[in-house]
C-alpha cells in the first residue's frame, strides 16, 4: 500500500515555510548591496516588476507541478506522464545538493558570529578582517591551518537542520518556521528602528528612495532578475516539493503573491537597514555584498554604532534564522527525493545526505583560508574576493543550474503539460484564477525568453546570478 503523503498542518504553516525558504542570506547580504549599485529606488522598481511578472508566475508554476503530482522533484514529472522532463528534477536535486554544501557552511560561520559577539566582541572589533580569516584557518604569518572552529560550527548548523528534517514535514519543518519566521520579522523591525535613528542615516534613506536612472544599465536588470530568482528560491524545484505537501483546498495563486510579497518585503527592509546604517557609520563607499561585506564590513559598522554589540547579536541571529529556514527547504527536497525514489528511511537518508554535504562543504570552508597563502584574497579596492573552489560551486548553481531548471519548468508547463493544466490545478481550490490569460503568456513566452537571456548573458559577461 502506498504511504499517505505528508501534508502541511495549516495554511500559515505552509506560507511561513515557503517564505522561510525564500528569505535567506540572499535577502540580507546581497539585496542591499545590489540595490545600492543599481541606483537605489530605480533598482527597487525594476526588482518589484520582475517579482510581479516573473517571480509570482514561476512560483505558481512550481507549486502547481508539485501539488498536481504529489511527488518529489524528479517523481513529479514521471507522475504527470512526462518522464522525458525528469532531467529538470535531477538538475533541481543536484543544484539543491551543491547549494546546501556551501550554504550550510556559511550558516555555520553565522552561528560562530552569534557566539563570537556574545563572548568575545572586543576581539572582533580589534581586527574584523583578521578575526574572519582566523576563523577560516588563516594565521597572522600568512600560513594556514585547518579551520576547526568554522568546521565545528558548520557541523552544529548542519546537525540542527538534520534534527528538524528528521522530525518530519509538520512537526519539524513547519513547526520550526512558525517560530523562526516571526522571530526573523521581529529582529528585522528592531534593526530597522536602530538603523534609521542613527545620526547621518537620512542620506542613505534618501538614496534608497530616490530614483537614479543613471546607475541603471542592462546589467542592472540582469542583476535584479538573478537576484529575484535566487531570493524567491525559484529554479531549484524546491517549491515543487513544498507544493506537493499542499492540500487541494489551498489557493496557489493567492499564496504565491503572499510568499513573494513577504520575501520582497524582507529584502527591501534589509536594504533600508543596511544602506542607511553603512552610510551613517562607515560612509557610502563601503556598501557592499556577500560574505566579506557581512562578516568584515558590517563588523566594522557595529563597532561604530552605539549599542553595536547588542545589535550585532540581533543581526547575526537574523542571518542565522534566515539561513536555517532556507537550508531546511533545500535538505527537505533532497530527503523527499531520496525517501520516495529509493525507499530510504527518512532518518537514515537525512543523516547520510547531511553528512556527505557537510564533508563536501568542508572543502569550501577550507578553501577560503588557502587563498591568503597565494596572496590573492585581498582585492586592493574592495576587500575580499572569493577563491576558485567557492567560485566554482556558486558559478555552477547560480549561473547554470538555477536558470536551466527554471527554464525547464517553464517549457514543461508552457508547452508540454500546458498552462491549462497548471491553471486547472491553481483553480482546484474552487476560486477562479483571475490572471489566467496573462499567466499563459508569461509562462509560455516571457519567462522562457527572460531566462534564456540571463543564461546567455551571464555566461557571456560573467555576471553572477545571485
Ligand atoms: N532563497 C535563498 C536566499 O535568498 O538566500 C537561497 C535559496 C534557498 C536558493 C533555496 C535556492 C533554494 F532552492
Short mmCIF file of C-alpha atoms and ligand atoms in Angstrom, two decimals:
data_model
loop_
_atom_site.label_atom_id
_atom_site.label_comp_id
_atom_site.label_asym_id
_atom_site.label_seq_id
_atom_site.Cartn_x
_atom_site.Cartn_y
_atom_site.Cartn_z
CA UNK A 1 0.00 0.00 0.00
CA UNK A 2 1.26 3.49 -0.81
CA UNK A 3 2.14 5.54 2.29
CA UNK A 4 -0.01 8.61 2.94
CA UNK A 5 1.89 11.66 1.76
CA UNK A 6 2.93 14.26 4.33
CA UNK A 7 0.91 17.49 4.35
CA UNK A 8 1.28 20.89 5.88
CA UNK A 9 -0.70 21.11 9.12
CA UNK A 10 -2.03 24.58 8.37
CA UNK A 11 -2.19 27.27 5.73
CA UNK A 12 0.00 29.59 7.80
CA UNK A 13 2.49 26.77 8.30
CA UNK A 14 2.93 26.36 4.56
CA UNK A 15 3.20 30.09 3.91
CA UNK A 16 5.83 30.52 6.60
CA UNK A 17 7.80 27.50 5.41
CA UNK A 18 7.82 28.68 1.79
CA UNK A 19 8.65 32.23 2.84
CA UNK A 20 11.32 30.73 5.10
CA UNK A 21 12.87 29.04 2.09
CA UNK A 22 12.80 32.26 0.12
CA UNK A 23 14.04 34.60 2.84
CA UNK A 24 17.70 33.76 3.23
CA UNK A 25 21.23 35.09 3.10
CA UNK A 26 20.42 36.40 -0.38
CA UNK A 27 17.88 38.87 1.01
CA UNK A 28 20.02 40.20 3.76
CA UNK A 29 23.52 40.41 2.47
CA UNK A 30 23.07 40.53 -1.28
CA UNK A 31 19.95 42.55 -1.90
CA UNK A 32 21.07 45.77 -0.12
CA UNK A 33 24.38 45.85 -2.00
CA UNK A 34 22.71 45.20 -5.33
CA UNK A 35 20.08 47.85 -4.67
CA UNK A 36 22.86 50.30 -3.84
CA UNK A 37 24.78 49.50 -7.02
CA UNK A 38 21.62 49.67 -9.10
CA UNK A 39 20.71 53.22 -8.13
CA UNK A 40 18.58 52.70 -5.00
CA UNK A 41 14.94 53.38 -5.86
CA UNK A 42 15.45 52.57 -9.54
CA UNK A 43 16.66 49.07 -8.66
CA UNK A 44 13.75 48.63 -6.26
CA UNK A 45 11.28 49.48 -9.01
CA UNK A 46 12.86 47.10 -11.53
CA UNK A 47 13.05 44.39 -8.91
CA UNK A 48 9.38 44.78 -7.99
CA UNK A 49 8.29 44.50 -11.62
CA UNK A 50 10.38 41.35 -12.05
CA UNK A 51 8.92 39.77 -8.92
CA UNK A 52 5.36 40.52 -10.06
CA UNK A 53 5.71 39.47 -13.70
CA UNK A 54 8.20 36.61 -13.39
CA UNK A 55 8.60 35.64 -9.74
CA UNK A 56 4.94 35.13 -8.93
CA UNK A 57 4.05 33.14 -12.09
CA UNK A 58 7.14 30.94 -11.74
CA UNK A 59 6.31 30.26 -8.11
CA UNK A 60 2.75 29.30 -9.09
CA UNK A 61 4.18 27.07 -11.81
CA UNK A 62 6.42 25.13 -9.45
CA UNK A 63 3.76 24.86 -6.74
CA UNK A 64 1.15 23.59 -9.19
CA UNK A 65 3.50 20.94 -10.62
CA UNK A 66 4.14 19.80 -7.04
CA UNK A 67 0.53 19.74 -5.93
CA UNK A 68 -0.79 18.11 -9.09
CA UNK A 69 1.81 15.35 -8.97
CA UNK A 70 2.01 14.85 -5.20
CA UNK A 71 5.58 13.77 -5.71
CA UNK A 72 9.21 14.78 -5.20
CA UNK A 73 11.02 16.87 -7.77
CA UNK A 74 12.04 14.04 -10.06
CA UNK A 75 8.96 11.88 -9.47
CA UNK A 76 6.69 14.83 -10.27
CA UNK A 77 7.50 14.68 -13.98
CA UNK A 78 7.02 10.89 -14.06
CA UNK A 79 3.69 11.16 -12.24
CA UNK A 80 2.42 13.78 -14.67
CA UNK A 81 3.24 11.41 -17.50
CA UNK A 82 6.27 13.20 -18.95
CA UNK A 83 9.28 11.14 -17.97
CA UNK A 84 11.31 12.97 -20.60
CA UNK A 85 11.31 16.04 -18.35
CA UNK A 86 12.68 14.25 -15.30
CA UNK A 87 16.05 15.88 -16.08
CA UNK A 88 14.58 19.14 -14.75
CA UNK A 89 14.06 17.44 -11.41
CA UNK A 90 17.54 15.91 -11.48
CA UNK A 91 19.05 19.34 -12.01
CA UNK A 92 16.93 20.57 -9.10
CA UNK A 93 18.16 17.82 -6.76
CA UNK A 94 21.75 18.25 -7.82
CA UNK A 95 21.54 22.03 -7.51
CA UNK A 96 19.94 21.81 -4.07
CA UNK A 97 22.73 19.41 -3.08
CA UNK A 98 25.52 21.72 -4.25
CA UNK A 99 23.92 24.84 -2.72
CA UNK A 100 23.46 23.06 0.63
CA UNK A 101 27.14 22.07 0.70
CA UNK A 102 28.26 25.69 0.89
CA UNK A 103 25.13 27.36 2.28
CA UNK A 104 25.27 25.18 5.40
CA UNK A 105 28.89 26.13 6.00
CA UNK A 106 28.14 29.82 5.68
CA UNK A 107 25.28 29.17 8.13
CA UNK A 108 27.92 27.75 10.47
CA UNK A 109 30.03 30.90 10.18
CA UNK A 110 26.97 32.97 11.04
CA UNK A 111 26.39 30.83 14.12
CA UNK A 112 30.05 31.38 15.03
CA UNK A 113 29.49 35.14 14.85
CA UNK A 114 26.43 34.98 17.12
CA UNK A 115 28.62 33.24 19.70
CA UNK A 116 31.57 35.47 18.88
CA UNK A 117 29.62 38.64 19.64
CA UNK A 118 28.19 37.14 22.82
CA UNK A 119 31.54 36.03 24.20
CA UNK A 120 34.42 37.93 22.57
CA UNK A 121 33.14 41.05 20.85
CA UNK A 122 36.35 43.03 21.62
CA UNK A 123 38.37 40.50 19.60
CA UNK A 124 36.11 41.03 16.60
CA UNK A 125 36.24 44.79 16.99
CA UNK A 126 40.02 44.83 17.32
CA UNK A 127 40.54 43.29 13.90
CA UNK A 128 37.41 42.40 11.92
CA UNK A 129 39.26 41.11 8.84
CA UNK A 130 41.76 39.15 10.90
CA UNK A 131 39.00 37.64 13.04
CA UNK A 132 37.07 36.49 9.98
CA UNK A 133 40.05 34.87 8.34
CA UNK A 134 41.40 33.37 11.53
CA UNK A 135 38.01 31.67 11.94
CA UNK A 136 38.65 30.25 8.49
CA UNK A 137 42.12 29.00 9.39
CA UNK A 138 44.44 31.81 8.28
CA UNK A 139 47.33 32.51 10.64
CA UNK A 140 48.71 36.01 11.11
CA UNK A 141 52.02 34.98 9.49
CA UNK A 142 50.30 34.06 6.23
CA UNK A 143 50.29 30.30 6.79
CA UNK A 144 47.06 28.36 7.10
CA UNK A 145 45.71 25.80 9.50
CA UNK A 146 42.64 23.59 9.46
CA UNK A 147 39.75 25.90 10.39
CA UNK A 148 38.44 23.78 13.24
CA UNK A 149 36.27 26.50 14.69
CA UNK A 150 34.40 27.19 11.46
CA UNK A 151 34.05 23.48 10.76
CA UNK A 152 32.70 22.81 14.24
CA UNK A 153 30.05 25.50 13.89
CA UNK A 154 29.15 24.29 10.39
CA UNK A 155 28.69 20.81 11.83
CA UNK A 156 26.38 22.21 14.52
CA UNK A 157 24.41 24.14 11.90
CA UNK A 158 24.04 21.04 9.72
CA UNK A 159 23.04 18.94 12.74
CA UNK A 160 20.30 21.49 13.57
CA UNK A 161 18.99 21.09 10.04
CA UNK A 162 19.06 17.33 10.28
CA UNK A 163 17.20 17.28 13.61
CA UNK A 164 14.44 19.49 12.18
CA UNK A 165 14.14 17.44 8.98
CA UNK A 166 14.08 14.11 10.81
CA UNK A 167 11.08 15.30 12.82
CA UNK A 168 9.10 15.45 9.60
CA UNK A 169 7.24 18.00 7.50
CA UNK A 170 4.62 19.08 10.00
CA UNK A 171 6.36 18.71 13.35
CA UNK A 172 9.83 19.63 12.10
CA UNK A 173 9.89 21.94 9.07
CA UNK A 174 6.54 23.63 9.70
CA UNK A 175 6.91 23.99 13.44
CA UNK A 176 10.39 25.48 13.20
CA UNK A 177 9.33 28.01 10.58
CA UNK A 178 6.34 29.03 12.70
CA UNK A 179 8.79 30.20 15.37
CA UNK A 180 11.73 31.17 13.18
CA UNK A 181 9.90 33.41 10.74
CA UNK A 182 8.07 35.63 13.28
CA UNK A 183 11.37 35.89 15.20
CA UNK A 184 13.07 36.98 11.99
CA UNK A 185 10.46 39.69 11.36
CA UNK A 186 10.80 40.96 14.90
CA UNK A 187 14.60 41.17 14.64
CA UNK A 188 14.24 42.92 11.32
CA UNK A 189 11.98 45.59 12.78
CA UNK A 190 14.26 46.21 15.77
CA UNK A 191 17.25 46.62 13.44
CA UNK A 192 15.27 48.89 11.13
CA UNK A 193 14.45 51.24 14.00
CA UNK A 194 18.12 51.25 15.05
CA UNK A 195 19.35 51.94 11.52
CA UNK A 196 17.01 54.80 10.68
CA UNK A 197 17.56 56.53 14.00
CA UNK A 198 21.34 56.61 13.62
CA UNK A 199 22.61 60.16 13.14
CA UNK A 200 23.54 60.52 9.47
CA UNK A 201 21.28 57.73 8.22
CA UNK A 202 19.00 60.16 6.33
CA UNK A 203 21.40 60.32 3.43
CA UNK A 204 21.23 56.55 2.96
CA UNK A 205 17.45 56.59 3.27
CA UNK A 206 17.23 59.33 0.69
CA UNK A 207 19.49 57.32 -1.61
CA UNK A 208 17.26 54.25 -1.34
CA UNK A 209 14.15 56.30 -2.04
CA UNK A 210 15.49 58.38 -4.89
CA UNK A 211 15.44 57.04 -8.42
CA UNK A 212 18.79 57.43 -10.08
CA UNK A 213 18.37 56.11 -13.63
CA UNK A 214 21.97 56.99 -14.49
CA UNK A 215 23.10 53.93 -12.49
CA UNK A 216 20.79 51.62 -14.39
CA UNK A 217 22.08 49.54 -17.28
CA UNK A 218 21.22 46.23 -18.87
CA UNK A 219 23.49 44.66 -16.25
CA UNK A 220 21.28 46.14 -13.53
CA UNK A 221 18.23 44.42 -14.98
CA UNK A 222 20.15 41.14 -15.20
CA UNK A 223 21.32 41.57 -11.66
CA UNK A 224 17.74 42.19 -10.47
CA UNK A 225 16.50 39.19 -12.44
CA UNK A 226 19.11 36.86 -10.99
CA UNK A 227 18.61 38.24 -7.51
CA UNK A 228 14.84 37.68 -7.75
CA UNK A 229 15.22 34.04 -8.81
CA UNK A 230 17.74 33.22 -6.13
CA UNK A 231 15.86 35.12 -3.49
CA UNK A 232 12.49 33.53 -4.22
CA UNK A 233 14.09 30.04 -4.29
CA UNK A 234 12.86 29.63 -7.84
CA UNK A 235 14.66 27.28 -10.19
CA UNK A 236 15.75 24.66 -7.70
CA UNK A 237 12.41 22.91 -7.84
CA UNK A 238 12.20 23.34 -4.05
CA UNK A 239 8.69 24.68 -4.46
CA UNK A 240 7.65 21.51 -6.29
CA UNK A 241 8.39 19.61 -3.09
CA UNK A 242 6.69 22.21 -0.88
CA UNK A 243 3.70 22.29 -3.28
CA UNK A 244 3.39 18.52 -3.05
CA UNK A 245 2.60 18.83 0.66
CA UNK A 246 -0.13 21.38 -0.04
CA UNK A 247 -3.78 20.46 0.35
CA UNK A 248 -6.14 20.82 -2.61
CA UNK A 249 -8.14 23.48 -0.77
CA UNK A 250 -5.24 25.92 -0.72
CA UNK A 251 -5.23 28.82 -3.12
CA UNK A 252 -1.91 28.60 -5.00
CA UNK A 253 -2.17 31.98 -6.72
CA UNK A 254 -3.00 33.92 -3.56
CA UNK A 255 -0.33 32.11 -1.58
CA UNK A 256 2.29 32.80 -4.25
CA UNK A 257 1.54 36.52 -4.04
CA UNK A 258 1.82 36.40 -0.25
CA UNK A 259 5.10 34.45 -0.26
CA UNK A 260 6.70 36.65 -2.94
CA UNK A 261 5.43 39.70 -1.05
CA UNK A 262 6.96 38.54 2.22
CA UNK A 263 10.29 37.75 0.60
CA UNK A 264 10.43 41.09 -1.15
CA UNK A 265 9.39 42.95 1.98
CA UNK A 266 12.24 41.36 3.92
CA UNK A 267 14.72 42.21 1.17
CA UNK A 268 13.55 45.81 0.96
CA UNK A 269 13.61 46.25 4.74
CA UNK A 270 17.11 44.75 4.80
CA UNK A 271 18.05 47.36 2.20
CA UNK A 272 16.61 50.08 4.40
CA UNK A 273 18.64 48.75 7.34
CA UNK A 274 21.99 48.09 5.74
CA UNK A 275 22.36 51.03 3.36
CA UNK A 276 21.41 53.84 5.81
CA UNK A 277 23.40 52.20 8.62
CA UNK A 278 26.54 51.86 6.49
CA UNK A 279 26.15 55.43 5.19
CA UNK A 280 25.86 56.65 8.79
CA UNK A 281 28.83 54.73 10.18
CA UNK A 282 31.37 53.73 7.54
CA UNK A 283 30.46 56.01 4.67
CA UNK A 284 28.64 55.47 1.39
CA UNK A 285 31.55 53.93 -0.48
CA UNK A 286 31.55 50.99 1.94
CA UNK A 287 28.21 49.46 0.93
CA UNK A 288 28.91 46.01 -0.46
CA UNK A 289 27.55 42.49 -0.61
CA UNK A 290 28.43 38.89 0.11
CA UNK A 291 30.45 37.20 2.83
CA UNK A 292 33.26 39.72 3.07
CA UNK A 293 30.75 42.51 3.48
CA UNK A 294 28.57 40.69 6.03
CA UNK A 295 31.41 39.45 8.20
CA UNK A 296 34.00 42.17 7.85
CA UNK A 297 32.46 45.49 6.83
CA UNK A 298 29.38 45.06 8.96
CA UNK A 299 31.55 44.05 11.90
CA UNK A 300 33.31 47.40 11.48
CA UNK A 301 29.95 49.08 11.32
CA UNK A 302 28.72 47.55 14.60
CA UNK A 303 31.90 48.79 16.22
CA UNK A 304 30.98 52.36 15.27
CA UNK A 305 27.37 52.11 16.33
CA UNK A 306 26.04 52.98 19.79
CA UNK A 307 24.84 49.68 21.30
CA UNK A 308 26.68 47.91 18.48
CA UNK A 309 27.28 44.65 20.31
CA UNK A 310 23.60 44.08 21.08
CA UNK A 311 22.61 44.94 17.53
CA UNK A 312 25.34 42.73 16.15
CA UNK A 313 23.98 39.75 18.10
CA UNK A 314 20.49 40.54 16.78
CA UNK A 315 21.76 40.97 13.21
CA UNK A 316 23.66 37.67 13.12
CA UNK A 317 20.69 35.94 14.77
CA UNK A 318 18.57 37.32 11.95
CA UNK A 319 21.01 35.91 9.42
CA UNK A 320 21.02 32.62 11.28
CA UNK A 321 17.24 32.20 11.15
CA UNK A 322 17.22 33.24 7.51
CA UNK A 323 19.96 30.76 6.61
CA UNK A 324 18.42 27.93 8.63
CA UNK A 325 14.91 28.21 7.18
CA UNK A 326 16.35 28.28 3.62
CA UNK A 327 18.71 25.40 4.25
CA UNK A 328 15.86 23.33 5.67
CA UNK A 329 13.97 23.68 2.39
CA UNK A 330 16.99 22.52 0.40
CA UNK A 331 17.56 19.49 2.61
CA UNK A 332 13.83 18.65 2.67
CA UNK A 333 13.71 18.49 -1.12
CA UNK A 334 16.70 16.18 -1.28
CA UNK A 335 15.40 13.95 1.52
CA UNK A 336 11.90 13.78 -0.04
CA UNK A 337 13.54 12.64 -3.26
CA UNK A 338 15.73 10.01 -1.58
CA UNK A 339 12.95 8.56 0.57
CA UNK A 340 10.49 8.32 -2.31
CA UNK A 341 12.79 7.24 -5.08
CA UNK A 342 14.92 4.74 -3.20
CA UNK A 343 12.51 3.95 -0.35
CA UNK A 344 15.13 5.03 2.18
CA UNK A 345 14.03 5.75 5.73
CA UNK A 346 13.72 9.45 6.48
CA UNK A 347 16.15 9.34 9.39
CA UNK A 348 18.84 7.39 7.57
CA UNK A 349 18.50 9.46 4.40
CA UNK A 350 18.75 12.72 6.34
CA UNK A 351 21.77 11.69 8.39
CA UNK A 352 23.50 10.21 5.34
CA UNK A 353 22.97 13.10 2.97
CA UNK A 354 23.67 15.77 5.60
CA UNK A 355 26.96 14.07 6.48
CA UNK A 356 28.04 13.92 2.85
CA UNK A 357 27.05 17.55 2.19
CA UNK A 358 28.83 18.67 5.34
CA UNK A 359 32.01 16.87 4.27
CA UNK A 360 31.97 18.35 0.78
CA UNK A 361 31.26 21.76 2.30
CA UNK A 362 34.46 21.37 4.38
CA UNK A 363 36.38 21.92 1.14
CA UNK A 364 34.52 25.19 0.74
CA UNK A 365 35.39 26.45 4.21
CA UNK A 366 38.99 25.19 3.97
CA UNK A 367 39.48 26.74 0.54
CA UNK A 368 38.83 30.21 1.97
CA UNK A 369 41.95 30.26 4.06
CA UNK A 370 44.15 28.58 1.49
CA UNK A 371 43.86 31.71 -0.56
CA UNK A 372 45.73 34.16 1.67
CA UNK A 373 48.74 31.95 1.07
CA UNK A 374 48.51 32.79 -2.57
CA UNK A 375 48.01 36.39 -1.62
CA UNK A 376 45.01 36.96 -3.81
CA UNK A 377 42.14 37.22 -1.41
CA UNK A 378 42.70 40.84 -0.70
CA UNK A 379 41.44 42.89 -3.55
CA UNK A 380 43.03 46.29 -3.09
CA UNK A 381 39.88 48.21 -3.91
CA UNK A 382 37.07 46.18 -2.39
CA UNK A 383 38.40 44.00 0.34
CA UNK A 384 37.72 40.38 -0.32
CA UNK A 385 37.39 38.16 -3.34
CA UNK A 386 36.38 34.52 -3.35
CA UNK A 387 38.68 31.64 -4.02
CA UNK A 388 38.34 29.36 -7.00
CA UNK A 389 36.57 26.44 -5.40
CA UNK A 390 33.81 28.62 -3.97
CA UNK A 391 33.51 30.42 -7.23
CA UNK A 392 33.04 27.13 -8.94
CA UNK A 393 30.22 25.98 -6.63
CA UNK A 394 28.41 29.28 -6.86
CA UNK A 395 29.02 29.56 -10.58
CA UNK A 396 27.68 26.10 -11.19
CA UNK A 397 24.44 26.65 -9.29
CA UNK A 398 23.73 30.33 -9.85
CA UNK A 399 24.71 30.68 -13.46
CA UNK A 400 23.76 27.30 -14.80
CA UNK A 401 21.53 25.15 -12.67
CA UNK A 402 19.01 27.72 -11.41
CA UNK A 403 18.24 29.20 -14.83
CA UNK A 404 18.27 25.83 -16.59
CA UNK A 405 15.92 24.28 -14.04
CA UNK A 406 13.60 27.33 -14.13
CA UNK A 407 13.64 27.23 -17.93
CA UNK A 408 12.82 23.51 -17.85
CA UNK A 409 9.81 24.15 -15.57
CA UNK A 410 8.53 26.93 -17.86
CA UNK A 411 8.92 24.93 -21.04
CA UNK A 412 7.30 21.96 -19.36
CA UNK A 413 4.27 23.93 -18.20
CA UNK A 414 4.11 26.31 -21.15
CA UNK A 415 4.46 23.79 -23.95
CA UNK A 416 4.17 20.21 -22.72
CA UNK A 417 1.88 19.84 -19.70
CA UNK A 418 0.21 23.05 -20.94
CA UNK A 419 -0.74 26.20 -19.00
CA UNK A 420 -4.37 24.94 -18.89
CA UNK A 421 -3.29 22.05 -16.64
CA UNK A 422 -1.48 24.42 -14.29
CA UNK A 423 -4.47 26.78 -14.32
CA UNK A 424 -6.82 23.87 -13.53
CA UNK A 425 -4.56 22.96 -10.61
CA UNK A 426 -4.48 26.57 -9.42
CA UNK A 427 -8.30 26.70 -9.59
CA UNK A 428 -8.75 23.40 -7.77
CA UNK A 429 -9.37 25.31 -4.55
CA UNK A 430 -12.65 26.48 -6.08
CA UNK A 431 -11.65 30.09 -6.74
CA UNK A 432 -11.37 31.36 -10.32
CA UNK A 433 -7.82 32.37 -11.29
CA UNK A 434 -8.31 35.93 -12.49
CA UNK A 435 -4.92 36.28 -14.13
CA UNK A 436 -5.13 33.08 -16.20
CA UNK A 437 -4.80 34.93 -19.52
CA UNK A 438 -1.67 36.84 -18.58
CA UNK A 439 -0.24 33.79 -16.81
CA UNK A 440 -0.48 31.83 -20.05
CA UNK A 441 1.54 34.46 -21.94
CA UNK A 442 4.09 34.86 -19.16
CA UNK A 443 4.82 31.18 -18.73
CA UNK A 444 4.87 30.37 -22.45
CA UNK A 445 6.82 33.29 -23.84
CA UNK A 446 8.00 35.99 -21.44
CA UNK A 447 9.57 33.82 -18.73
CA UNK A 448 11.46 31.44 -21.06
CA UNK A 449 12.80 34.37 -23.06
CA UNK A 450 13.88 36.25 -19.95
CA UNK A 451 15.58 33.14 -18.55
CA UNK A 452 17.36 32.40 -21.80
CA UNK A 453 18.61 35.97 -21.77
CA UNK A 454 20.02 35.63 -18.26
CA UNK A 455 21.58 32.35 -19.16
CA UNK A 456 23.29 33.63 -22.27
CA UNK A 457 24.26 37.00 -20.85
CA UNK A 458 25.55 35.68 -17.57
CA UNK A 459 27.68 33.12 -19.37
CA UNK A 460 28.91 35.69 -21.85
CA UNK A 461 29.53 38.56 -19.45
CA UNK A 462 30.44 36.75 -16.26
CA UNK A 463 27.62 38.28 -14.19
CA UNK A 464 26.72 36.02 -11.28
CA UNK A 465 23.09 35.28 -10.76
CA UNK A 466 22.79 35.56 -7.03
N1 LIG B 1 16.34 31.95 -1.31
C1 LIG B 1 17.51 31.74 -0.52
C2 LIG B 1 18.17 33.07 -0.24
O1 LIG B 1 17.67 34.13 -0.66
O2 LIG B 1 19.21 33.07 0.41
C3 LIG B 1 18.51 30.82 -1.12
C4 LIG B 1 17.95 29.60 -1.76
C5 LIG B 1 17.24 28.67 -0.99
C6 LIG B 1 18.11 29.42 -3.11
C7 LIG B 1 16.68 27.58 -1.60
C8 LIG B 1 17.56 28.33 -3.74
C9 LIG B 1 16.85 27.43 -2.96
F1 LIG B 1 16.33 26.41 -3.56
#
